[in-house]
């Protein structure tokens, strides 16, 4: 069982930056893909970014070049650095983890955090 806890959300003006963190309760570095999804009001949940156990990274086209995902295996923590934020980035951001990259990218990942709100004002 893996428990995930997000932090770092908040309110920021367009063009600003935020850094989200996801702390895992168990050792995820050896076998888990960890990353982020988001869900805006009235919209479906969508993939944002992920980092595999080997350090490979994956991004949605909408955030490439603006967001950077990284992991600290020693601390069982994953970070999402979000720069050049836009109002369209406003959503609840969920940390997620799974042993399968395929399942993760399909959005059917096994473990989810409670979410943290990110609001970008124009």
mmCIF file of N, CA and C in Angstrom:
data_model
loop_
_atom_site.group_PDB
_atom_site.id
_atom_site.type_symbol
_atom_site.label_atom_id
_atom_site.label_comp_id
_atom_site.label_asym_id
_atom_site.label_seq_id
_atom_site.Cartn_x
_atom_site.Cartn_y
_atom_site.Cartn_z
ATOM 1 N N UNK A 1 0.847 -1.186 0.000
ATOM 2 C CA UNK A 1 0.000 0.000 0.000
ATOM 3 C C UNK A 1 0.885 1.240 0.000
ATOM 4 N N UNK A 2 0.568 2.189 -0.869
ATOM 5 C CA UNK A 2 1.318 3.434 -0.958
ATOM 6 C C UNK A 2 0.369 4.589 -0.669
ATOM 7 N N UNK A 3 0.747 5.428 0.245
ATOM 8 C CA UNK A 3 -0.021 6.644 0.514
ATOM 9 C C UNK A 3 0.752 7.841 0.004
ATOM 10 N N UNK A 4 0.022 8.760 -0.640
ATOM 11 C CA UNK A 4 0.647 9.916 -1.269
ATOM 12 C C UNK A 4 0.068 11.196 -0.695
ATOM 13 N N UNK A 5 0.932 12.159 -0.418
ATOM 14 C CA UNK A 5 0.481 13.434 0.116
ATOM 15 C C UNK A 5 1.066 14.589 -0.664
ATOM 16 N N UNK A 6 0.192 15.443 -1.212
ATOM 17 C CA UNK A 6 0.637 16.582 -2.008
ATOM 18 C C UNK A 6 0.747 17.845 -1.149
ATOM 19 N N UNK A 7 1.607 18.747 -1.595
ATOM 20 C CA UNK A 7 1.731 20.061 -0.976
ATOM 21 C C UNK A 7 2.240 21.029 -2.027
ATOM 22 N N UNK A 8 2.070 22.333 -1.739
ATOM 23 C CA UNK A 8 2.649 23.349 -2.610
ATOM 24 C C UNK A 8 1.669 24.072 -3.500
ATOM 25 N N UNK A 9 0.403 23.705 -3.473
ATOM 26 C CA UNK A 9 -0.565 24.418 -4.298
ATOM 27 C C UNK A 9 -0.827 25.811 -3.760
ATOM 28 N N UNK A 10 -1.576 26.586 -4.524
ATOM 29 C CA UNK A 10 -1.901 27.934 -4.080
ATOM 30 C C UNK A 10 -2.380 28.798 -5.211
ATOM 31 N N UNK A 11 -2.404 30.107 -4.951
ATOM 32 C CA UNK A 11 -2.859 31.108 -5.913
ATOM 33 C C UNK A 11 -1.656 31.869 -6.443
ATOM 34 N N UNK A 12 -1.590 32.002 -7.766
ATOM 35 C CA UNK A 12 -0.470 32.702 -8.385
ATOM 36 C C UNK A 12 -0.979 33.454 -9.606
ATOM 37 N N UNK A 13 -0.316 34.531 -9.943
ATOM 38 C CA UNK A 13 -0.695 35.283 -11.140
ATOM 39 C C UNK A 13 -0.136 34.597 -12.389
ATOM 40 N N UNK A 14 -0.794 34.859 -13.507
ATOM 41 C CA UNK A 14 -0.319 34.316 -14.773
ATOM 42 C C UNK A 14 1.135 34.731 -15.004
ATOM 43 N N UNK A 15 1.929 33.780 -15.471
ATOM 44 C CA UNK A 15 3.347 34.014 -15.678
ATOM 45 C C UNK A 15 4.202 33.633 -14.482
ATOM 46 N N UNK A 16 3.574 33.360 -13.367
ATOM 47 C CA UNK A 16 4.282 33.003 -12.155
ATOM 48 C C UNK A 16 4.641 31.533 -12.085
ATOM 49 N N UNK A 17 5.171 31.135 -10.925
ATOM 50 C CA UNK A 17 5.647 29.756 -10.734
ATOM 51 C C UNK A 17 5.138 29.191 -9.422
ATOM 52 N N UNK A 18 5.002 27.876 -9.411
ATOM 53 C CA UNK A 18 4.697 27.125 -8.196
ATOM 54 C C UNK A 18 5.461 25.811 -8.254
ATOM 55 N N UNK A 19 5.734 25.265 -7.076
ATOM 56 C CA UNK A 19 6.379 23.968 -7.006
ATOM 57 C C UNK A 19 5.527 23.039 -6.162
ATOM 58 N N UNK A 20 5.049 21.979 -6.768
ATOM 59 C CA UNK A 20 4.284 20.977 -6.050
ATOM 60 C C UNK A 20 5.209 19.853 -5.599
ATOM 61 N N UNK A 21 4.884 19.294 -4.437
ATOM 62 C CA UNK A 21 5.647 18.157 -3.929
ATOM 63 C C UNK A 21 4.699 17.021 -3.584
ATOM 64 N N UNK A 22 5.180 15.816 -3.772
ATOM 65 C CA UNK A 22 4.405 14.621 -3.437
ATOM 66 C C UNK A 22 5.293 13.711 -2.603
ATOM 67 N N UNK A 23 4.874 13.470 -1.376
ATOM 68 C CA UNK A 23 5.620 12.589 -0.480
ATOM 69 C C UNK A 23 4.914 11.237 -0.404
ATOM 70 N N UNK A 24 5.687 10.185 -0.582
ATOM 71 C CA UNK A 24 5.136 8.837 -0.530
ATOM 72 C C UNK A 24 5.424 8.195 0.810
ATOM 73 N N UNK A 25 4.471 7.392 1.267
ATOM 74 C CA UNK A 25 4.617 6.757 2.574
ATOM 75 C C UNK A 25 5.516 5.541 2.533
ATOM 76 N N UNK A 26 5.726 5.025 1.327
ATOM 77 C CA UNK A 26 6.532 3.821 1.206
ATOM 78 C C UNK A 26 7.594 4.037 0.147
ATOM 79 N N UNK A 27 8.506 3.157 0.126
ATOM 80 C CA UNK A 27 9.595 3.286 -0.828
ATOM 81 C C UNK A 27 9.069 3.055 -2.246
ATOM 82 N N UNK A 28 9.056 4.106 -3.032
ATOM 83 C CA UNK A 28 8.532 4.011 -4.389
ATOM 84 C C UNK A 28 9.631 4.062 -5.429
ATOM 85 N N UNK A 29 10.848 4.290 -4.981
ATOM 86 C CA UNK A 29 11.904 4.552 -5.946
ATOM 87 C C UNK A 29 12.260 3.333 -6.767
ATOM 88 N N UNK A 30 12.088 2.154 -6.186
ATOM 89 C CA UNK A 30 12.599 0.970 -6.872
ATOM 90 C C UNK A 30 11.694 0.458 -7.969
ATOM 91 N N UNK A 31 10.410 0.734 -7.909
ATOM 92 C CA UNK A 31 9.523 0.061 -8.851
ATOM 93 C C UNK A 31 8.352 0.892 -9.355
ATOM 94 N N UNK A 32 8.183 2.104 -8.874
ATOM 95 C CA UNK A 32 6.966 2.844 -9.188
ATOM 96 C C UNK A 32 7.209 4.001 -10.151
ATOM 97 N N UNK A 33 6.222 4.171 -11.015
ATOM 98 C CA UNK A 33 6.095 5.404 -11.770
ATOM 99 C C UNK A 33 5.307 6.376 -10.893
ATOM 100 N N UNK A 34 5.775 7.593 -10.762
ATOM 101 C CA UNK A 34 5.098 8.601 -9.940
ATOM 102 C C UNK A 34 4.909 9.850 -10.786
ATOM 103 N N UNK A 35 3.782 10.497 -10.601
ATOM 104 C CA UNK A 35 3.569 11.700 -11.394
ATOM 105 C C UNK A 35 2.315 12.438 -10.989
ATOM 106 N N UNK A 36 1.811 13.236 -11.927
ATOM 107 C CA UNK A 36 0.711 14.151 -11.644
ATOM 108 C C UNK A 36 -0.369 14.112 -12.725
ATOM 109 N N UNK A 37 -1.601 14.206 -12.254
ATOM 110 C CA UNK A 37 -2.758 14.456 -13.090
ATOM 111 C C UNK A 37 -3.415 15.728 -12.567
ATOM 112 N N UNK A 38 -4.298 16.283 -13.363
ATOM 113 C CA UNK A 38 -5.054 17.446 -12.901
ATOM 114 C C UNK A 38 -6.475 17.371 -13.416
ATOM 115 N N UNK A 39 -7.367 18.039 -12.680
ATOM 116 C CA UNK A 39 -8.768 18.100 -13.086
ATOM 117 C C UNK A 39 -9.303 19.497 -12.821
ATOM 118 N N UNK A 40 -9.721 20.146 -13.885
ATOM 119 C CA UNK A 40 -10.326 21.467 -13.793
ATOM 120 C C UNK A 40 -11.836 21.314 -13.670
ATOM 121 N N UNK A 41 -12.514 22.318 -13.129
ATOM 122 C CA UNK A 41 -13.972 22.240 -12.973
ATOM 123 C C UNK A 41 -14.661 21.976 -14.308
ATOM 124 N N UNK A 42 -15.536 20.979 -14.323
ATOM 125 C CA UNK A 42 -16.284 20.664 -15.523
ATOM 126 C C UNK A 42 -15.515 19.917 -16.585
ATOM 127 N N UNK A 43 -14.279 19.549 -16.284
ATOM 128 C CA UNK A 43 -13.462 18.844 -17.270
ATOM 129 C C UNK A 43 -13.017 17.491 -16.725
ATOM 130 N N UNK A 44 -12.607 16.619 -17.633
ATOM 131 C CA UNK A 44 -12.102 15.322 -17.222
ATOM 132 C C UNK A 44 -10.678 15.447 -16.670
ATOM 133 N N UNK A 45 -10.339 14.494 -15.855
ATOM 134 C CA UNK A 45 -8.979 14.452 -15.333
ATOM 135 C C UNK A 45 -8.002 14.181 -16.482
ATOM 136 N N UNK A 46 -6.860 14.856 -16.470
ATOM 137 C CA UNK A 46 -5.886 14.687 -17.543
ATOM 138 C C UNK A 46 -4.487 14.490 -16.994
ATOM 139 N N UNK A 47 -3.701 13.766 -17.761
ATOM 140 C CA UNK A 47 -2.309 13.518 -17.418
ATOM 141 C C UNK A 47 -1.498 14.803 -17.551
ATOM 142 N N UNK A 48 -0.563 14.999 -16.615
ATOM 143 C CA UNK A 48 0.313 16.179 -16.662
ATOM 144 C C UNK A 48 1.765 15.768 -16.880
ATOM 145 N N UNK A 49 2.302 14.966 -15.979
ATOM 146 C CA UNK A 49 3.708 14.582 -16.072
ATOM 147 C C UNK A 49 3.955 13.342 -15.229
ATOM 148 N N UNK A 50 5.009 12.602 -15.584
ATOM 149 C CA UNK A 50 5.380 11.417 -14.819
ATOM 150 C C UNK A 50 6.875 11.180 -14.921
ATOM 151 N N UNK A 51 7.395 10.482 -13.915
ATOM 152 C CA UNK A 51 8.802 10.081 -13.924
ATOM 153 C C UNK A 51 8.865 8.607 -13.548
ATOM 154 N N UNK A 52 9.593 7.844 -14.344
ATOM 155 C CA UNK A 52 9.670 6.404 -14.115
ATOM 156 C C UNK A 52 10.719 6.074 -13.065
ATOM 157 N N UNK A 53 10.790 4.792 -12.728
ATOM 158 C CA UNK A 53 11.767 4.334 -11.749
ATOM 159 C C UNK A 53 13.192 4.546 -12.243
ATOM 160 N N UNK A 54 13.376 4.608 -13.549
ATOM 161 C CA UNK A 54 14.714 4.795 -14.095
ATOM 162 C C UNK A 54 15.047 6.273 -14.316
ATOM 163 N N UNK A 55 14.079 7.146 -14.089
ATOM 164 C CA UNK A 55 14.318 8.571 -14.256
ATOM 165 C C UNK A 55 13.812 9.147 -15.565
ATOM 166 N N UNK A 56 13.228 8.309 -16.410
ATOM 167 C CA UNK A 56 12.649 8.829 -17.649
ATOM 168 C C UNK A 56 11.432 9.694 -17.325
ATOM 169 N N UNK A 57 11.285 10.777 -18.070
ATOM 170 C CA UNK A 57 10.179 11.699 -17.809
ATOM 171 C C UNK A 57 9.216 11.763 -18.988
ATOM 172 N N UNK A 58 7.972 12.071 -18.676
ATOM 173 C CA UNK A 58 6.897 12.131 -19.661
ATOM 174 C C UNK A 58 6.048 13.356 -19.342
ATOM 175 N N UNK A 59 5.651 14.081 -20.392
ATOM 176 C CA UNK A 59 4.879 15.305 -20.198
ATOM 177 C C UNK A 59 3.715 15.371 -21.180
ATOM 178 N N UNK A 60 2.640 15.984 -20.719
ATOM 179 C CA UNK A 60 1.567 16.340 -21.644
ATOM 180 C C UNK A 60 2.056 17.470 -22.535
ATOM 181 N N UNK A 61 1.568 17.503 -23.767
ATOM 182 C CA UNK A 61 2.006 18.543 -24.701
ATOM 183 C C UNK A 61 1.732 19.940 -24.161
ATOM 184 N N UNK A 62 0.648 20.073 -23.417
ATOM 185 C CA UNK A 62 0.240 21.388 -22.929
ATOM 186 C C UNK A 62 1.203 21.974 -21.898
ATOM 187 N N UNK A 63 2.062 21.146 -21.307
ATOM 188 C CA UNK A 63 2.963 21.652 -20.261
ATOM 189 C C UNK A 63 4.440 21.524 -20.636
ATOM 190 N N UNK A 64 4.732 20.913 -21.772
ATOM 191 C CA UNK A 64 6.133 20.756 -22.183
ATOM 192 C C UNK A 64 6.813 22.108 -22.288
ATOM 193 N N UNK A 65 8.024 22.168 -21.744
ATOM 194 C CA UNK A 65 8.784 23.400 -21.779
ATOM 195 C C UNK A 65 8.470 24.351 -20.635
ATOM 196 N N UNK A 66 7.386 24.081 -19.909
ATOM 197 C CA UNK A 66 7.013 24.940 -18.780
ATOM 198 C C UNK A 66 7.100 24.209 -17.443
ATOM 199 N N UNK A 67 6.773 22.921 -17.440
ATOM 200 C CA UNK A 67 6.788 22.128 -16.210
ATOM 201 C C UNK A 67 7.972 21.166 -16.232
ATOM 202 N N UNK A 68 8.525 20.912 -15.038
ATOM 203 C CA UNK A 68 9.613 19.951 -14.908
ATOM 204 C C UNK A 68 9.332 19.033 -13.723
ATOM 205 N N UNK A 69 9.370 17.742 -13.971
ATOM 206 C CA UNK A 69 9.160 16.772 -12.900
ATOM 207 C C UNK A 69 10.492 16.164 -12.507
ATOM 208 N N UNK A 70 10.656 15.942 -11.211
ATOM 209 C CA UNK A 70 11.893 15.349 -10.719
ATOM 210 C C UNK A 70 11.560 14.498 -9.497
ATOM 211 N N UNK A 71 12.454 13.564 -9.183
ATOM 212 C CA UNK A 71 12.217 12.715 -8.015
ATOM 213 C C UNK A 71 13.474 12.632 -7.165
ATOM 214 N N UNK A 72 13.235 12.559 -5.858
ATOM 215 C CA UNK A 72 14.311 12.369 -4.888
ATOM 216 C C UNK A 72 14.060 11.014 -4.249
ATOM 217 N N UNK A 73 14.726 9.992 -4.752
ATOM 218 C CA UNK A 73 14.458 8.637 -4.285
ATOM 219 C C UNK A 73 14.817 8.454 -2.817
ATOM 220 N N UNK A 74 15.825 9.147 -2.354
ATOM 221 C CA UNK A 74 16.235 8.997 -0.955
ATOM 222 C C UNK A 74 15.141 9.487 -0.008
ATOM 223 N N UNK A 75 14.345 10.453 -0.473
ATOM 224 C CA UNK A 75 13.294 11.023 0.372
ATOM 225 C C UNK A 75 11.896 10.581 -0.060
ATOM 226 N N UNK A 76 11.820 9.669 -1.050
ATOM 227 C CA UNK A 76 10.515 9.206 -1.551
ATOM 228 C C UNK A 76 9.626 10.389 -1.920
ATOM 229 N N UNK A 77 10.192 11.347 -2.607
ATOM 230 C CA UNK A 77 9.479 12.578 -2.940
ATOM 231 C C UNK A 77 9.618 12.884 -4.418
ATOM 232 N N UNK A 78 8.524 13.371 -4.995
ATOM 233 C CA UNK A 78 8.522 13.820 -6.379
ATOM 234 C C UNK A 78 8.083 15.276 -6.402
ATOM 235 N N UNK A 79 8.743 16.074 -7.219
ATOM 236 C CA UNK A 79 8.423 17.495 -7.323
ATOM 237 C C UNK A 79 7.954 17.830 -8.733
ATOM 238 N N UNK A 80 7.076 18.808 -8.823
ATOM 239 C CA UNK A 80 6.643 19.332 -10.108
ATOM 240 C C UNK A 80 6.866 20.842 -10.082
ATOM 241 N N UNK A 81 7.881 21.289 -10.788
ATOM 242 C CA UNK A 81 8.151 22.714 -10.907
ATOM 243 C C UNK A 81 7.340 23.258 -12.069
ATOM 244 N N UNK A 82 6.472 24.215 -11.789
ATOM 245 C CA UNK A 82 5.579 24.768 -12.798
ATOM 246 C C UNK A 82 5.925 26.229 -13.026
ATOM 247 N N UNK A 83 6.391 26.540 -14.217
ATOM 248 C CA UNK A 83 6.762 27.909 -14.582
ATOM 249 C C UNK A 83 5.840 28.429 -15.678
ATOM 250 N N UNK A 84 5.860 29.732 -15.868
ATOM 251 C CA UNK A 84 5.048 30.367 -16.910
ATOM 252 C C UNK A 84 3.602 29.895 -16.845
ATOM 253 N N UNK A 85 3.049 29.914 -15.655
ATOM 254 C CA UNK A 85 1.699 29.398 -15.457
ATOM 255 C C UNK A 85 0.667 30.245 -16.182
ATOM 256 N N UNK A 86 -0.376 29.548 -16.649
ATOM 257 C CA UNK A 86 -1.465 30.182 -17.384
ATOM 258 C C UNK A 86 -2.781 29.928 -16.644
ATOM 259 N N UNK A 87 -3.786 30.773 -16.893
ATOM 260 C CA UNK A 87 -5.099 30.506 -16.264
ATOM 261 C C UNK A 87 -5.624 29.110 -16.589
ATOM 262 N N UNK A 88 -5.302 28.591 -17.761
ATOM 263 C CA UNK A 88 -5.750 27.245 -18.131
ATOM 264 C C UNK A 88 -5.113 26.152 -17.286
ATOM 265 N N UNK A 89 -4.081 26.480 -16.540
ATOM 266 C CA UNK A 89 -3.456 25.498 -15.646
ATOM 267 C C UNK A 89 -4.216 25.351 -14.329
ATOM 268 N N UNK A 90 -5.210 26.196 -14.119
ATOM 269 C CA UNK A 90 -6.014 26.131 -12.902
ATOM 270 C C UNK A 90 -6.725 24.788 -12.806
ATOM 271 N N UNK A 91 -6.503 24.081 -11.696
ATOM 272 C CA UNK A 91 -7.074 22.748 -11.511
ATOM 273 C C UNK A 91 -6.681 22.218 -10.139
ATOM 274 N N UNK A 92 -7.301 21.099 -9.773
ATOM 275 C CA UNK A 92 -6.804 20.326 -8.643
ATOM 276 C C UNK A 92 -5.768 19.354 -9.197
ATOM 277 N N UNK A 93 -4.592 19.377 -8.620
ATOM 278 C CA UNK A 93 -3.495 18.531 -9.059
ATOM 279 C C UNK A 93 -3.361 17.331 -8.120
ATOM 280 N N UNK A 94 -3.341 16.150 -8.720
ATOM 281 C CA UNK A 94 -3.281 14.906 -7.958
ATOM 282 C C UNK A 94 -1.964 14.192 -8.222
ATOM 283 N N UNK A 95 -1.318 13.803 -7.150
ATOM 284 C CA UNK A 95 -0.159 12.931 -7.270
ATOM 285 C C UNK A 95 -0.659 11.497 -7.426
ATOM 286 N N UNK A 96 0.042 10.706 -8.217
ATOM 287 C CA UNK A 96 -0.370 9.334 -8.460
ATOM 288 C C UNK A 96 0.851 8.434 -8.617
ATOM 289 N N UNK A 97 0.650 7.146 -8.373
ATOM 290 C CA UNK A 97 1.763 6.196 -8.486
ATOM 291 C C UNK A 97 1.233 4.837 -8.931
ATOM 292 N N UNK A 98 2.062 4.129 -9.686
ATOM 293 C CA UNK A 98 1.715 2.782 -10.125
ATOM 294 C C UNK A 98 2.983 2.047 -10.531
ATOM 295 N N UNK A 99 2.938 0.745 -10.473
ATOM 296 C CA UNK A 99 4.091 -0.043 -10.922
ATOM 297 C C UNK A 99 4.168 -0.103 -12.447
ATOM 298 N N UNK A 100 3.043 0.111 -13.083
ATOM 299 C CA UNK A 100 2.974 -0.004 -14.531
ATOM 300 C C UNK A 100 2.943 1.362 -15.208
ATOM 301 N N UNK A 101 3.902 1.624 -16.074
ATOM 302 C CA UNK A 101 3.910 2.876 -16.831
ATOM 303 C C UNK A 101 2.694 2.934 -17.748
ATOM 304 N N UNK A 102 2.344 1.793 -18.333
ATOM 305 C CA UNK A 102 1.201 1.757 -19.241
ATOM 306 C C UNK A 102 -0.079 2.162 -18.524
ATOM 307 N N UNK A 103 -0.314 1.561 -17.365
ATOM 308 C CA UNK A 103 -1.523 1.885 -16.605
ATOM 309 C C UNK A 103 -1.491 3.330 -16.143
ATOM 310 N N UNK A 104 -0.314 3.793 -15.763
ATOM 311 C CA UNK A 104 -0.212 5.172 -15.288
ATOM 312 C C UNK A 104 -0.593 6.153 -16.388
ATOM 313 N N UNK A 105 0.002 6.005 -17.539
ATOM 314 C CA UNK A 105 -0.273 6.948 -18.631
ATOM 315 C C UNK A 105 -1.709 6.838 -19.134
ATOM 316 N N UNK A 106 -2.330 5.692 -18.900
ATOM 317 C CA UNK A 106 -3.728 5.525 -19.287
ATOM 318 C C UNK A 106 -4.677 6.129 -18.262
ATOM 319 N N UNK A 107 -4.129 6.584 -17.139
ATOM 320 C CA UNK A 107 -4.954 7.209 -16.111
ATOM 321 C C UNK A 107 -5.627 6.241 -15.174
ATOM 322 N N UNK A 108 -5.290 4.966 -15.290
ATOM 323 C CA UNK A 108 -5.893 3.948 -14.425
ATOM 324 C C UNK A 108 -4.932 3.537 -13.323
ATOM 325 N N UNK A 109 -4.146 4.485 -12.875
ATOM 326 C CA UNK A 109 -3.131 4.218 -11.875
ATOM 327 C C UNK A 109 -3.742 3.787 -10.554
ATOM 328 N N UNK A 110 -2.974 3.060 -9.774
ATOM 329 C CA UNK A 110 -3.504 2.419 -8.570
ATOM 330 C C UNK A 110 -3.625 3.354 -7.385
ATOM 331 N N UNK A 111 -2.609 4.183 -7.165
ATOM 332 C CA UNK A 111 -2.550 4.995 -5.947
ATOM 333 C C UNK A 111 -2.706 6.479 -6.277
ATOM 334 N N UNK A 112 -3.509 7.161 -5.447
ATOM 335 C CA UNK A 112 -3.798 8.583 -5.649
ATOM 336 C C UNK A 112 -3.667 9.352 -4.350
ATOM 337 N N UNK A 113 -3.219 10.596 -4.463
ATOM 338 C CA UNK A 113 -3.254 11.498 -3.337
ATOM 339 C C UNK A 113 -4.599 12.203 -3.265
ATOM 340 N N UNK A 114 -4.742 13.084 -2.286
ATOM 341 C CA UNK A 114 -6.011 13.792 -2.078
ATOM 342 C C UNK A 114 -6.154 15.008 -2.988
ATOM 343 N N UNK A 115 -5.061 15.487 -3.526
ATOM 344 C CA UNK A 115 -5.113 16.628 -4.430
ATOM 345 C C UNK A 115 -4.770 17.935 -3.756
ATOM 346 N N UNK A 116 -4.246 18.852 -4.550
ATOM 347 C CA UNK A 116 -3.943 20.200 -4.078
ATOM 348 C C UNK A 116 -4.384 21.201 -5.144
ATOM 349 N N UNK A 117 -5.018 22.282 -4.700
ATOM 350 C CA UNK A 117 -5.581 23.253 -5.635
ATOM 351 C C UNK A 117 -4.501 24.200 -6.153
ATOM 352 N N UNK A 118 -4.485 24.393 -7.455
ATOM 353 C CA UNK A 118 -3.648 25.404 -8.088
ATOM 354 C C UNK A 118 -4.569 26.359 -8.831
ATOM 355 N N UNK A 119 -4.469 27.642 -8.510
ATOM 356 C CA UNK A 119 -5.292 28.653 -9.161
ATOM 357 C C UNK A 119 -4.386 29.715 -9.758
ATOM 358 N N UNK A 120 -4.554 29.947 -11.055
ATOM 359 C CA UNK A 120 -3.753 30.938 -11.763
ATOM 360 C C UNK A 120 -4.686 32.061 -12.211
ATOM 361 N N UNK A 121 -4.442 33.241 -11.701
ATOM 362 C CA UNK A 121 -5.281 34.387 -12.037
ATOM 363 C C UNK A 121 -4.720 35.131 -13.249
ATOM 364 N N UNK A 122 -5.619 35.695 -14.018
ATOM 365 C CA UNK A 122 -5.188 36.414 -15.237
ATOM 366 C C UNK A 122 -4.905 37.880 -14.961
#
